[in-house]
Coordinates of C-alpha atoms and ligand atoms in Angstrom, one line a residue:
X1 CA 0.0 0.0 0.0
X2 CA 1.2 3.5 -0.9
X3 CA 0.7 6.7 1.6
X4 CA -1.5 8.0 -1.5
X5 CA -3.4 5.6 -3.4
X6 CA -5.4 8.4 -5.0
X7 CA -4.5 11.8 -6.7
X8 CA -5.5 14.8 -4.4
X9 CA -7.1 17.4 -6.7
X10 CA -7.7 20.9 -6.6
X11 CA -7.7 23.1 -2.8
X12 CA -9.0 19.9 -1.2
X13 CA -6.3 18.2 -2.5
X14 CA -3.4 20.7 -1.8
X15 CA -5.0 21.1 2.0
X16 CA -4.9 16.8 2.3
X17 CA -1.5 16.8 1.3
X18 CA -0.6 19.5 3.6
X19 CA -2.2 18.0 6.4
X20 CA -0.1 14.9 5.7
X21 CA 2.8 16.9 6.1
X22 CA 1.9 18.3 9.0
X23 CA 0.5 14.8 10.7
X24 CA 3.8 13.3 9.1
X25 CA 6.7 15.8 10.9
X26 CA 4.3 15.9 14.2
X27 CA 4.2 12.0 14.4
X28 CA 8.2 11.6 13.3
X29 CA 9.5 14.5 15.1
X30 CA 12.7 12.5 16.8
X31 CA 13.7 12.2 13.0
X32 CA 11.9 15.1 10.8
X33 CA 10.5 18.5 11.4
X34 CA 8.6 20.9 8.4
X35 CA 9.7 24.8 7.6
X36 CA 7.5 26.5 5.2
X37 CA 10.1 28.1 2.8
X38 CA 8.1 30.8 1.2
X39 CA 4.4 31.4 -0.4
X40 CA 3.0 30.9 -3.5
X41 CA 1.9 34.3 -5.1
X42 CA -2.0 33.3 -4.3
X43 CA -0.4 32.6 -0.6
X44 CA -0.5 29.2 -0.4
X45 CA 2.7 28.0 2.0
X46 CA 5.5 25.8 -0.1
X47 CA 6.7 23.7 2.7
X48 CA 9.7 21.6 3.2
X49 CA 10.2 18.4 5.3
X50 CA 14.1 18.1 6.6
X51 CA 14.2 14.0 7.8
X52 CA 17.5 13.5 9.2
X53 CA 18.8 12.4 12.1
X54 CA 18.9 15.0 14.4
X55 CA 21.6 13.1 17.1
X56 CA 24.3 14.0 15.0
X57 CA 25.2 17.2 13.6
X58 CA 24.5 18.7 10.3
X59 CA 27.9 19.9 9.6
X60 CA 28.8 15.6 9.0
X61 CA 26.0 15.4 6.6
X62 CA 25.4 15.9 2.9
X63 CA 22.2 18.1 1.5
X64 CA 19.9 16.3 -0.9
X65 CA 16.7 18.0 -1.9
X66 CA 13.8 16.2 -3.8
X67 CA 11.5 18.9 -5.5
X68 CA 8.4 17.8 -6.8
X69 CA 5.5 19.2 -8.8
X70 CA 6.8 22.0 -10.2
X71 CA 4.4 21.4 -12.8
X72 CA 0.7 21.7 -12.2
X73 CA -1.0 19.2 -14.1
X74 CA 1.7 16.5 -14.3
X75 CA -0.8 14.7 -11.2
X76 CA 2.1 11.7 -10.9
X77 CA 4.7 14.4 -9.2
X78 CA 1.7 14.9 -6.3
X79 CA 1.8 11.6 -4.6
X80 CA 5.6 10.3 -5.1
X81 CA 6.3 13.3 -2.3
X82 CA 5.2 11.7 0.3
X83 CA 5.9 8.2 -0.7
X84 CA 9.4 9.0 -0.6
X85 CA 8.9 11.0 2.7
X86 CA 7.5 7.5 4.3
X87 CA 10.5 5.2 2.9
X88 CA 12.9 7.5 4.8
X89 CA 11.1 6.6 7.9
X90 CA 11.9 2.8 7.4
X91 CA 14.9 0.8 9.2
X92 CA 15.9 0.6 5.1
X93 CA 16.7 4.5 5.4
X94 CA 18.4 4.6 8.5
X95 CA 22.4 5.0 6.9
X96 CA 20.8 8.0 5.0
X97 CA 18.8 9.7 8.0
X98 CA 22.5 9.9 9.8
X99 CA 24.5 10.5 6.9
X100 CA 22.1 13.2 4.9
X101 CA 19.9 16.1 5.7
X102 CA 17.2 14.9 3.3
X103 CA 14.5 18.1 2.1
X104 CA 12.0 16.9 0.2
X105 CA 9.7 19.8 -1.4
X106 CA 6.6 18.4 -1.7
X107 CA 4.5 20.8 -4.0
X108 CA 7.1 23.4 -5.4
X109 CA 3.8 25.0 -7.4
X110 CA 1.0 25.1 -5.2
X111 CA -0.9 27.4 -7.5
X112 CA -0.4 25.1 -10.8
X113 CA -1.2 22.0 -8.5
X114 CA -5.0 24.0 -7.9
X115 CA -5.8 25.0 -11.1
X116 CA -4.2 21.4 -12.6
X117 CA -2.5 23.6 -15.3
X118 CA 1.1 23.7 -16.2
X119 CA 1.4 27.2 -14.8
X120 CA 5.4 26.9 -15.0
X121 CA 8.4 27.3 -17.1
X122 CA 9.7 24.7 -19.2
X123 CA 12.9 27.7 -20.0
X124 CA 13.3 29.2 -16.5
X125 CA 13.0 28.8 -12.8
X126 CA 9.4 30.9 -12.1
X127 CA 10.0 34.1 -9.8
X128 CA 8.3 32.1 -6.6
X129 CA 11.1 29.2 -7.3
X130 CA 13.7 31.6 -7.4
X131 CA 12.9 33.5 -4.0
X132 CA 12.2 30.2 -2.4
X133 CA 14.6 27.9 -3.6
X134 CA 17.0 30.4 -3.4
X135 CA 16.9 31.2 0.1
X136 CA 16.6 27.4 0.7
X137 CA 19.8 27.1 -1.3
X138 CA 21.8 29.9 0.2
X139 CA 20.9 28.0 3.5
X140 CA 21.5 24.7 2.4
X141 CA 23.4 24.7 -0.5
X142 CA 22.6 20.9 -2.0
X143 CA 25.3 18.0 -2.6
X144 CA 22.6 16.3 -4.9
X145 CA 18.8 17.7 -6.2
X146 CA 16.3 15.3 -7.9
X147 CA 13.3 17.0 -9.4
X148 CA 10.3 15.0 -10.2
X149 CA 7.9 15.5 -13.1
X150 CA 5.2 13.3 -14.4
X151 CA 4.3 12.1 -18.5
X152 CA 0.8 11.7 -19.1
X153 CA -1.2 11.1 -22.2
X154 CA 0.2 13.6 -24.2
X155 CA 2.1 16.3 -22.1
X156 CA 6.0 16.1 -22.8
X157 CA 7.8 13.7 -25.1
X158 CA 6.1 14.2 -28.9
X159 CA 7.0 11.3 -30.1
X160 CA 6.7 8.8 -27.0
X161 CA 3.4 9.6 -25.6
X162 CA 1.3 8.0 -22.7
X163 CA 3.8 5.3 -21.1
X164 CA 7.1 6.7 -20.7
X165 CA 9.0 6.9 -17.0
X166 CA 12.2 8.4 -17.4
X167 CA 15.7 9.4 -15.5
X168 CA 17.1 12.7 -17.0
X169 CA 20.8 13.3 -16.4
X170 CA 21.0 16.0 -18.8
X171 CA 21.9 19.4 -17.0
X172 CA 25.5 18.0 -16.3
X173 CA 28.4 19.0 -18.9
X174 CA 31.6 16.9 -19.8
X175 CA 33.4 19.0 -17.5
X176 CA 35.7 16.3 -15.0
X177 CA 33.9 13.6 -15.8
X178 CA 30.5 14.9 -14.9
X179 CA 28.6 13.4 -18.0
X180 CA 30.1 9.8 -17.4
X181 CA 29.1 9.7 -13.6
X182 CA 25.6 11.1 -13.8
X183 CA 25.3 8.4 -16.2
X184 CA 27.0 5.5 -14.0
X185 CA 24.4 6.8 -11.3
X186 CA 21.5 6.9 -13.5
X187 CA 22.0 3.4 -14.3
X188 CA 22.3 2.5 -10.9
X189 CA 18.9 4.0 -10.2
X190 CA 17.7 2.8 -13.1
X191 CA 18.8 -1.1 -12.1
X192 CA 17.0 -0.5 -9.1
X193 CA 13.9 0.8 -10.5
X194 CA 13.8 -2.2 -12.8
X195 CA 14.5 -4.7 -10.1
X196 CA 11.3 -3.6 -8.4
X197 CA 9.3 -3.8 -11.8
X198 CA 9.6 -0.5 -12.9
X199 CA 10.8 0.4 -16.5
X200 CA 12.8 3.8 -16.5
X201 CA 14.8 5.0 -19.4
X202 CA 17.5 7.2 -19.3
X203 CA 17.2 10.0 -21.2
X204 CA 19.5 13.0 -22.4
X205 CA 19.4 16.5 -23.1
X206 CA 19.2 15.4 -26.5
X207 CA 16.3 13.2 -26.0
X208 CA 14.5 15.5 -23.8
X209 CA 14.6 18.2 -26.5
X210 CA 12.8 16.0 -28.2
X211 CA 10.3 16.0 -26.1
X212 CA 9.3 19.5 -26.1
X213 CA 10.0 21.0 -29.1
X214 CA 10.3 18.3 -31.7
X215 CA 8.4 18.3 -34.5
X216 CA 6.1 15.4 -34.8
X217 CA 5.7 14.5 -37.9
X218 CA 7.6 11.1 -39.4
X219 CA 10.9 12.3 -40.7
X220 CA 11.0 15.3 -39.0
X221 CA 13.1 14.1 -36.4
X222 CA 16.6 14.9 -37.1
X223 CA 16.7 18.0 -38.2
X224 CA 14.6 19.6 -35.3
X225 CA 16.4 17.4 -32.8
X226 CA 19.8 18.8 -33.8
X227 CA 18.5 22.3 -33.9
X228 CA 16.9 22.1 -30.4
X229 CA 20.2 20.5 -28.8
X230 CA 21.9 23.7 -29.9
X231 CA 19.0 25.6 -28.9
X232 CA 19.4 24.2 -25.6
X233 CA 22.8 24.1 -24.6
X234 CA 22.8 27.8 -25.7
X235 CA 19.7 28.7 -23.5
X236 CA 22.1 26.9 -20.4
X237 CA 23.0 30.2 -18.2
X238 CA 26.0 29.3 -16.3
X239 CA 25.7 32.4 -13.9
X240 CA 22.0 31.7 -12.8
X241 CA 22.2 31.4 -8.8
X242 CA 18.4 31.2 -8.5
X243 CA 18.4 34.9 -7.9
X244 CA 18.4 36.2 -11.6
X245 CA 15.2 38.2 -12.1
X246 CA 13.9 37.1 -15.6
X247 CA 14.1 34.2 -17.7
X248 CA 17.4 33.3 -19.8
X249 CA 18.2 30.2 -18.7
X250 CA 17.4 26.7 -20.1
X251 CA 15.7 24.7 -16.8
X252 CA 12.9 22.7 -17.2
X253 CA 14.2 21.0 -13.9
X254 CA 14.2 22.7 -10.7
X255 CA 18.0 21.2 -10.4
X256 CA 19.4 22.8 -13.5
X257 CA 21.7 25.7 -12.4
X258 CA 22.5 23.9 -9.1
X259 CA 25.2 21.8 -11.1
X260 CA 27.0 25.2 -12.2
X261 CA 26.6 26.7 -8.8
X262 CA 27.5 23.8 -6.4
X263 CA 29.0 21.3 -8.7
X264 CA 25.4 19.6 -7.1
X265 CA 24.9 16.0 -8.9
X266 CA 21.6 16.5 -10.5
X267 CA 18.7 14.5 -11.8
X268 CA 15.3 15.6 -13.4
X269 CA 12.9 12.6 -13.3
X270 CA 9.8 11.7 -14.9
X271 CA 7.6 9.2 -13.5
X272 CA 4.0 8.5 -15.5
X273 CA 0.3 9.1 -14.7
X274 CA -1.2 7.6 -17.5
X275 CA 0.4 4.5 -18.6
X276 CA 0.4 3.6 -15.0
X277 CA -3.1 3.9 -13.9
X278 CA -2.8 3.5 -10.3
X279 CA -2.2 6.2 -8.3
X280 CA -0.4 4.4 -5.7
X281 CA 1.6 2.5 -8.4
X282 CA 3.3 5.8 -9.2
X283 CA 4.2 6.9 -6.6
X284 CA 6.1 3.4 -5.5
X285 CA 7.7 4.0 -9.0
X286 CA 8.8 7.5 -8.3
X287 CA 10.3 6.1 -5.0
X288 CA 12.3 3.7 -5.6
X289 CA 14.6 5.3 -7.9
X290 CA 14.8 8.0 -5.6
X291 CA 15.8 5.6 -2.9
X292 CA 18.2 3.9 -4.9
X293 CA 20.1 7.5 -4.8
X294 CA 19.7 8.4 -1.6
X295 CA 21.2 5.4 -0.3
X296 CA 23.9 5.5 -3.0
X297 CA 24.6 8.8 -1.3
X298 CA 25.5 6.9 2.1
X299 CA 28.2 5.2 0.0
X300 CA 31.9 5.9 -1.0
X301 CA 32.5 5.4 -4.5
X302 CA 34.9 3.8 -5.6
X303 CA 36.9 6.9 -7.0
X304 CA 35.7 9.1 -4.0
X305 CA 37.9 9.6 -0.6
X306 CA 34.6 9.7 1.4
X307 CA 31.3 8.5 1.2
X308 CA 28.9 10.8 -0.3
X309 CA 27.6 11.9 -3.6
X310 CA 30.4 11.6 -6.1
X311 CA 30.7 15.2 -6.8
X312 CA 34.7 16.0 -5.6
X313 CA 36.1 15.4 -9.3
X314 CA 36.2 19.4 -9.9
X315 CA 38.8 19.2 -12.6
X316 CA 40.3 16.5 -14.7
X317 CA 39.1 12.9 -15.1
X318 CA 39.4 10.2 -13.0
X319 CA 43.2 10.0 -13.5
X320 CA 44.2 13.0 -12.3
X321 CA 42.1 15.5 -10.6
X322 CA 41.5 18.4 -8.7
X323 CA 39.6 17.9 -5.7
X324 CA 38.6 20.1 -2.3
X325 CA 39.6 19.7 1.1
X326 CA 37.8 19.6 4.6
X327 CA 37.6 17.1 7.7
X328 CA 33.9 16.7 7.2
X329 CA 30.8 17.2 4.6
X330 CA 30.4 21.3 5.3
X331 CA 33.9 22.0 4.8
X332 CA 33.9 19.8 1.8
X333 CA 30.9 21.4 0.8
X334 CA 32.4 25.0 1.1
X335 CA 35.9 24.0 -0.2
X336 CA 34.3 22.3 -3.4
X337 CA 31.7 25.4 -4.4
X338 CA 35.5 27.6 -4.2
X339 CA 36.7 25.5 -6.1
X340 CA 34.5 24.8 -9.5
X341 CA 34.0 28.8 -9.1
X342 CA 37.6 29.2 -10.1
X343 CA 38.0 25.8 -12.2
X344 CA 38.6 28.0 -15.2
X345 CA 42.0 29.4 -13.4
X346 CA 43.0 26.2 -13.7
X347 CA 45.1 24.4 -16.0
X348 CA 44.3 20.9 -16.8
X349 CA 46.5 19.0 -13.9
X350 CA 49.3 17.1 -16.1
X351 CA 51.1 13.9 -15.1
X352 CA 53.9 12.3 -17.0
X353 CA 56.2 8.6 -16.6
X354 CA 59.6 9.7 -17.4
X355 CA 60.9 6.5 -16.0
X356 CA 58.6 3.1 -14.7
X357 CA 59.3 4.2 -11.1
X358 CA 58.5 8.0 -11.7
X359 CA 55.6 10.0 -12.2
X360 CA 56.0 14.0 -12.6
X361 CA 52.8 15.8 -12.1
X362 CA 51.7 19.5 -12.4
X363 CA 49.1 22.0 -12.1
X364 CA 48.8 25.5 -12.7
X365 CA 46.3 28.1 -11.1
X366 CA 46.4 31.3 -12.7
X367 CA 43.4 32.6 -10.6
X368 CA 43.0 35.9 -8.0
X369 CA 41.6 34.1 -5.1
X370 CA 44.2 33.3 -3.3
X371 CA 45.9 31.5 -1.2
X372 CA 44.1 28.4 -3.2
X373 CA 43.7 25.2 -1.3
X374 CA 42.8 22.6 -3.4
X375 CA 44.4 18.5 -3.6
X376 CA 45.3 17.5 -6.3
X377 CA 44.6 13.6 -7.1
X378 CA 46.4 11.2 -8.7
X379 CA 45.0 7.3 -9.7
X380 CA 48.3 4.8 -9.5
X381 CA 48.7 1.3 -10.2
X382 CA 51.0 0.8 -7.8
X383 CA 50.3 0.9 -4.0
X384 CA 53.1 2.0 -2.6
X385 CA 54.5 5.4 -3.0
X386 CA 58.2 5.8 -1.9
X387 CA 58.3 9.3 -1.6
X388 CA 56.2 12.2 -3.2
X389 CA 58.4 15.5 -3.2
X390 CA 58.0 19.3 -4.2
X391 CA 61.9 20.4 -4.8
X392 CA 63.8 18.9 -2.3
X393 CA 60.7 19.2 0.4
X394 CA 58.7 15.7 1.2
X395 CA 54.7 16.5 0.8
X396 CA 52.3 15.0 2.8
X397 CA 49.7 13.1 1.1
X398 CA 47.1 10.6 1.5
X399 CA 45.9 7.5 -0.2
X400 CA 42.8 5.5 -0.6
X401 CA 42.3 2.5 -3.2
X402 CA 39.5 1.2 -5.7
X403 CA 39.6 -2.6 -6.5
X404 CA 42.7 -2.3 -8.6
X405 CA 44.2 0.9 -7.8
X406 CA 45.5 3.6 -5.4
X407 CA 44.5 7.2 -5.6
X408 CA 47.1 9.5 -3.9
X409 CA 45.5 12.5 -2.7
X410 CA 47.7 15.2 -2.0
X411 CA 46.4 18.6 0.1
X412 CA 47.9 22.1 -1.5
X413 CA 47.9 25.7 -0.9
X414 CA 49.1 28.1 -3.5
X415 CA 50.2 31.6 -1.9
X416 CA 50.3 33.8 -5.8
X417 CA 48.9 32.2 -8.9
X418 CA 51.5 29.7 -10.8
X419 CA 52.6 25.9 -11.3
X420 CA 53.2 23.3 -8.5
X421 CA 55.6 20.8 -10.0
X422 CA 55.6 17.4 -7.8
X423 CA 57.6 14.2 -8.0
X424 CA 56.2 10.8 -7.4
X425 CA 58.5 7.8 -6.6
X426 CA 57.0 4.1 -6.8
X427 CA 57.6 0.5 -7.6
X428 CA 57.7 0.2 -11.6
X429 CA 53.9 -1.3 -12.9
Ligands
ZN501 ZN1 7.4 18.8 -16.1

C-alpha cells in the first residue's frame, strides 16, 4: 500500500497533502520536522520536510533536496512526495537519515497544482522558485537535487506519448567527468527501479529536446532534434544562482543551475500518470529510484575519498584531478563550491612517466583568489608510493584505493597564482 493511493485534486487536495505533512513531521519528530520556505503568489505556504537524524550534527552530513511538482498538471509528481517522505522513515533509510539532511519539497507549485495547469516554465525557474529555492539554497546549498515531473497522455515527449517513466541526467556538462558519472548513477537508479518492476529510461538532453519541441511529424526528427540540442545548450546560463530576475536560462528542472553553482549531482525525473493507472503505483515507482540514490549517497565510491555523492572530481578525469579539502561534509561542501567557481583558473592538472618508477605531475592556477587550497589527485597502479616530493621538500599526502588501484591525494595551498611541479617515486607497474 502507498501513503497516496489516489490523486488529491484541486484546494481539497493541496489542503490533504498539507495535512499529511503536518501529521507526518508531528508524528516523526525525533527524526523530521517541516519549515515553510516561502508562499505561493495566491499565498498558499510551499513547505519543506528536513528527515534526518537529528543526534548527530548537520555539519557531517550531505544536503539532498527532492523537489516535486513543479508542474501543475503532471498529477504523478503529487503523490511520489510523500511516498518518498515515508521510505525515509523505514529501518531501510536509517544510513541516510545519519549520513544526509534529506528536504523533500513536496508541492514546489501550489498554485499550478490548484488550477491542474502547467502554470510553470519549461525555460526558467518561475520568480516564486527563485525566491524560495533560493533562500533554501543559500541556506543549504545541495550536494545532490532530484526533481520530479510526471508524462501523461500527451504532455512532454512528442514522439513517445502515454507510457514513458524516465531518468534525465542531462543538466550535467563533460566538465571532469561529470557526463560519465551522472550516467554510472543513473544506471544504478535505473537497475534498481527495474529490479522492483519498474521500466525507466534514461534520457539526455538530446532526447528531452525531443520531447518538447520536436516536430512530430515522421521524418522530422533529425533536423529539429539537432536544432533544439543547440538551442538548448545555448539557452544553459551558467551564472544563474536562483536569484536572476527574468528568464534566460534553459531549466525545465528545478535542479538545472545547481550543477554550475555547487558542482550539485543532479537528476530531473519523470515518472507516468497515464500508462500507469494506479495512483499508488506511481508513486512506488517515483520512490524507488529515488531511494536507490539516496542510499547510494551513504556510499563511497569507488573513486571518491569519502562517502557521499560523487561530486569531488572538480577538474580532470578520473586519472588526475583536482579535488577540495575539509575534515567533514560542510567544509567539503564550502571548499568544493570555491573551487568549481575558479576551475577555469585552472590548468588541466598534467602527469607524466619519465621512467617506470617516476611519475611528474603538475598544475597551474592562474586565478585571483588566493591563497588556493585545493588537492590534487592522482590514480596509480602501484600501492606503494616511496616518496612524493616538491623540490627537495617531502609532501604530505594521502591514499585510498578502488579494487585495482591507489589514488594519492595530496592537500595544496598556493600563496600567488603559478605551477606546482611534484615528484612521485613508486615501484615500476
Ligand atoms: Zn514537467
Amino acid at each position: 500500500m502507498a501513503v497516496f493511493n489516489h490523486l488529491p485534486m484541486g484546494q481539497e487536495g493541496l489542503k490533504e497533502i498539507y495535512r499529511w505533512l503536518d501529521d507526518f513531521a508531528s508524528k516523526n519528530n525525533a527524526i523530521s520536522y517541516k519549515k515553510v520556505l516561502g508562499k505561493s503568489p495566491d499565498n498558499w505556504d510551499i513547505p519543506a520536510v528536513f528527515v534526518t537524524n537529528r543526534d548527530i550534527p548537520d555539519d557531517d552530513k550531505q544536503i539532498a533536496v527532492v523537489t516535486l511538482a513543479r508542474h501543475g498538471q503532471e498529477l504523478g509528481a503529487r503523490v511520489v512526495g510523500p511516498e518518498i517522505l515515508h521510505y525515509l522513515t523505514s529501518d531501510d533509510a536509517k544510513a541516510i537519515r545519519d549520513t544526509q539532511l534529506v528536504i523533500v519539497v513536496p508541492v514546489v507549485n501550489p498554485e499550478g497544482f490548484i488550477l491542474n495547469e502547467f502554470h510553470s516554465s519549461q525555460t526558467s525557474l518561475t520568480k516564486t522558485e527563485r525566491l524560495v529555492l533560493g533562500r533554501l539554497f543559500k541556506a543549504y546549498a545541495p550536494d545532490m537535487v532530484i526533481d520530479f515531473h510526471s508524462l501523461g497522455k500527451v504532455e512532454g515527449s512528442k514522439y513517445d506519448r502515454g507510457d514513458l517513466e524516465a531518468i534525465i541526467p542531462a543538466n550535467t556538462t563533460r566538465w571532469a567527468m561529470d557526463e560519465q558519472i551522472h550516467y554510472y548513477v543513473a544506471q544504478r537508479m535505473q537497475e534498481a527501479a527495474e529490479n522492483a518492476g519498474w521500466p525507466y529510461e534514461i534520457h539526455t538532453l538530446e532526447d528531452l529536446a525531443a520531447y518538447k519541441f520536436a516536430g512530430r511529424e515522421i521524418g522530422n526528427m533529425p533536423y529539429t532534434y539537432l536544432q533544439e540540442k543547440l538551442y538548448l545548450l545555448h539557452m544553459m546560463d551558467s551564472h544563474d544562482n536562483y536569484d536572476i530576475p527574468e528568464e534566460a536560462a534553459y531549466t525545465n528542472y528545478t535542479c538545472g543551475p545547481a550543477y554550475e553553482k555547487w558542482h550539485t549531482l543532479v537528476f530531473g525525473m519523470e515518472t507516468n500518470h497515464w500508462g500507469i493507472t494506479e495512483p499508488g503505483d506511481i508513486a512506488v515507482s517515483g520512490m524507488v529510484p529515488c531511494s536507490a540514490l539516496l542510499k547510494m549517497g551513504t556510499t563511497r565510491f569507488a573513486w571518491e575519498k569519502d562517502r557521499g555523492y560523487p561530486v569531488n572530481i572538480l577538474h580532470g578525469d578520473f586519472r588526475i584531478s583536482l579535488r577540495p579539502l575539509g575534515k567533514n561534509a560542510a567544509e567539503r561542501r564550502a571548499s568544493r563550491t570555491r573551487i568549481w567557481g575558479e576551475r577555469m583558473y585552472f590548468n588541466l592538472p598534467q602527469r607524466e612517466m619519465p621512467d617506470p618508477e617516476t611519475t611528474i605531475t603538475r598544475v597551474r592556477y592562474f586565478g585571483a583568489d588566493l591563497p588556493m587550497e585545493f588537492a590534487l589527485c592522482l590514480r596509480m597502479r602501484k600501492s606503494r608510493i616511496k616518496s612524493l616530493t616538491l623540490g627537495s621538500k617531502e609532501v604530505e599526502f594521502e591514499t585510498f584505493k578502488d579494487r585495482c588501484s591507489t589514488f594519492v591525494y595530496i592537500p595544496l595551498v598556493m600563496d600567488r597564482a603559478g605551477t606546482i611541479e611534484l615528484m612521485i617515486k613508486h615501484p615500476p607497474g
